[in-house]
Amino acid sequence: MTNFTIHSRTLSVIPIVGPGGIGKTTFAQYLYNDKTIEAHFSIKVWVCVSTHFDVVKLTQEILKCIYHAENEGSRRVDELSNLDQLQITIAQRLKSKRFLLVLDDMWKCGSEAEWGSLLAPFSKGDAKGSMVLVTTRFPSIAQMVKTTKPIELQGLGDSEFFTFFEECIFGHDKPEYYEDNIIARKISKKLKGFPLAAKSVGRLLKNHISQEPLGIIDSGSHKNRAEDIGLKYLDKLEGNGFLVKKVDDRTGRQYYVMHDLLHELAQNISSQECINISSYDFRSDNIPWSIRHVSITLQDNYEDSFEREMENLKRKIDIGNLRTLMLFGEGNASMLILIKDLLKETKRLRVLFMHTNSLQSFPHNFSKLIHLRYLKLEIPYDVELSLPNAVSRFYHLKFLDLGYSKCILPKDINHLVNLCLLNARKELCSNIPGIGKMKYLQRLEGYHVKKRDIGFELSELGDLTDLGGELKIFNLEKVATREEANKAKLMSKRNMEKLVLAWGMVQRTTRSDVLEGLQPPSNLKALVIKNPGGSIGPSWLCGNICVNYLKSLHIEGVSWGILPPFGQLMQLEELTLNNIPSTRRFGPNFGGVTQKSFSHLKKVEFVDMPELVEWVGGAHVICFQRLQASGVKIVPISLCCLCHPMHKT
């Protein structure tokens, strides 16, 4: 492939063609991630085309990827809708660079003129050897876009396919003999050499052979939250090949994708209840009355026939009984009027996902959507919008997703007593007064104690027993007594994984018992303590350790006479000590060190500890055997560690 492009003066377009599930995308990914390919091309771009070929949208997505490849973020590409300006920008960016563009899963292209329009900015560069890979299941598409012979993928041969099929069933633990060998071979032949079929059916057959019963949906999980059970099923679907987990390079967020073959299957199975309207050729003729879940991808421009079909949709389905309505994109003015008119008749919506940039864009009957369980509002980042007061009366609401918008919450948002997740900016969540009323809340990344403001006492955290993930508590200098600290009931928050306890530097307390009352749950994974004041550390950390599962510990700005026995934290992987000026030496009898101590420790860092000179493990003790990184800052140059060589920075 690299040799081919070196000798090519013009842009090369190579189609990879084959039926669904044959491995076109996997093959393209293999090429895309190859180190030789990576060194050969200055810029690589991957865009999924799918069923809707829109030159402007695809050009926008390609430009986003180019910005990301050059570490410039996505900028505000969505605001550029002028095709000429988009293409000029791309041509300038790629003028002297050899690039690889992958257009994955192309189903259609209106005409050769549209295809030529998409390729226009890529044909103007000075660098030789740039390439476009197109994956498609349609030979007609391959013939239209090719500049060289297409790569045609076919099923694996019987022998190779059965070897792969066995790998999908057993992994690396294939038994010497298993009774279902003959059955597996018969099934293998019916799969016609398709890798996707081998992966999906193989995982299901694995469950049959191992005779692991699936059981009732919540069997043995009555203590788990519904979300935890759901995540387990997502993992199972991923393991069976029905879903693939991806990570967005720009945001780092995880998401799932589904192979187009399985997506078609899912659409067919759910066709009596679900409909996805996302293309110009939508027809309402065969839409069943039983539809309950609707998603619509809004575009900037529509033909008159599409709007007529949308009008007909209101008569084809039972709008009043819709359970789900998801609106992707902004749409033009006439389409938004039609959508708002559609929403007038909805009475029993459970899920609503929509774009909004003003109060006027909300449905007329928004305040009547009292059955909502899930509400996601996509609000432009630069728009400051006050949410309607009606949101506070959606008492059944469990999930409210506002993204990173600058919206303003209603004052009585704490009336949402059934809310489980509030996805919003940290400062928005941490400024909800009386948040303790929302006792089912599962995530609250930051909480600021404010003694002068009613509703911001530490005791507000007491009833939030479902809190999970990370919790940061600031301004703890405003907490005066252990009794007040006890009211936070941190020990009861069994789903919490990381806890940050931070005191301010201005009004530092000299009391030690406040931290004693902030004992976390025993299964906590990460703990950060900053500037607590007092001369004695808490007994749950410095005495009889009650957080034995800690993997990360950060202690900063303490004046404790005795530091925690780090050697007893057998699961510890990261240790950071910062601004502890009085500590001189960690000796062999310090910290409860045994032969198993620090066996998992991978990273250790000492910062601003001017008196520290030595850490000695003791005879016959091999510490830090897994240490991968160590840092020492602002300490005497003579610091030594006899357990493991430490690098000074």
PDB file of C-alpha atoms in Angstrom, residues 530-537 555-563 579-583:
ATOM      1  CA  LYS A 530      -5.383  18.203  52.011  1.00  0.00           C
ATOM      2  CA  ASN A 531      -4.450  20.587  54.850  1.00  0.00           C
ATOM      3  CA  PRO A 532      -6.625  19.122  57.629  1.00  0.00           C
ATOM      4  CA  GLY A 533      -4.876  20.783  60.572  1.00  0.00           C
ATOM      5  CA  GLY A 534      -4.421  19.123  63.953  1.00  0.00           C
ATOM      6  CA  SER A 535      -1.469  17.116  65.243  1.00  0.00           C
ATOM      7  CA  ILE A 536      -3.022  13.640  65.180  1.00  0.00           C
ATOM      8  CA  GLY A 537      -4.174  11.683  62.165  1.00  0.00           C
ATOM      9  CA  ILE A 555      -1.665  13.196  51.844  1.00  0.00           C
ATOM     10  CA  GLU A 556      -0.832  16.894  51.769  1.00  0.00           C
ATOM     11  CA  GLY A 557      -0.117  19.624  54.300  1.00  0.00           C
ATOM     12  CA  VAL A 558      -0.369  17.584  57.507  1.00  0.00           C
ATOM     13  CA  SER A 559       1.469  18.001  60.822  1.00  0.00           C
ATOM     14  CA  TRP A 560       0.706  14.606  62.283  1.00  0.00           C
ATOM     15  CA  GLY A 561       3.128  13.181  64.785  1.00  0.00           C
ATOM     16  CA  ILE A 562       2.583   9.707  63.349  1.00  0.00           C
ATOM     17  CA  LEU A 563       1.957   9.045  59.670  1.00  0.00           C
ATOM     18  CA  ASN A 579       4.254  19.376  52.147  1.00  0.00           C
ATOM     19  CA  ILE A 580       4.983  17.301  55.250  1.00  0.00           C
ATOM     20  CA  PRO A 581       8.064  19.187  56.468  1.00  0.00           C
ATOM     21  CA  SER A 582       8.761  17.404  59.760  1.00  0.00           C
ATOM     22  CA  THR A 583       9.289  13.877  58.395  1.00  0.00           C
TER      23      THR A 583
END
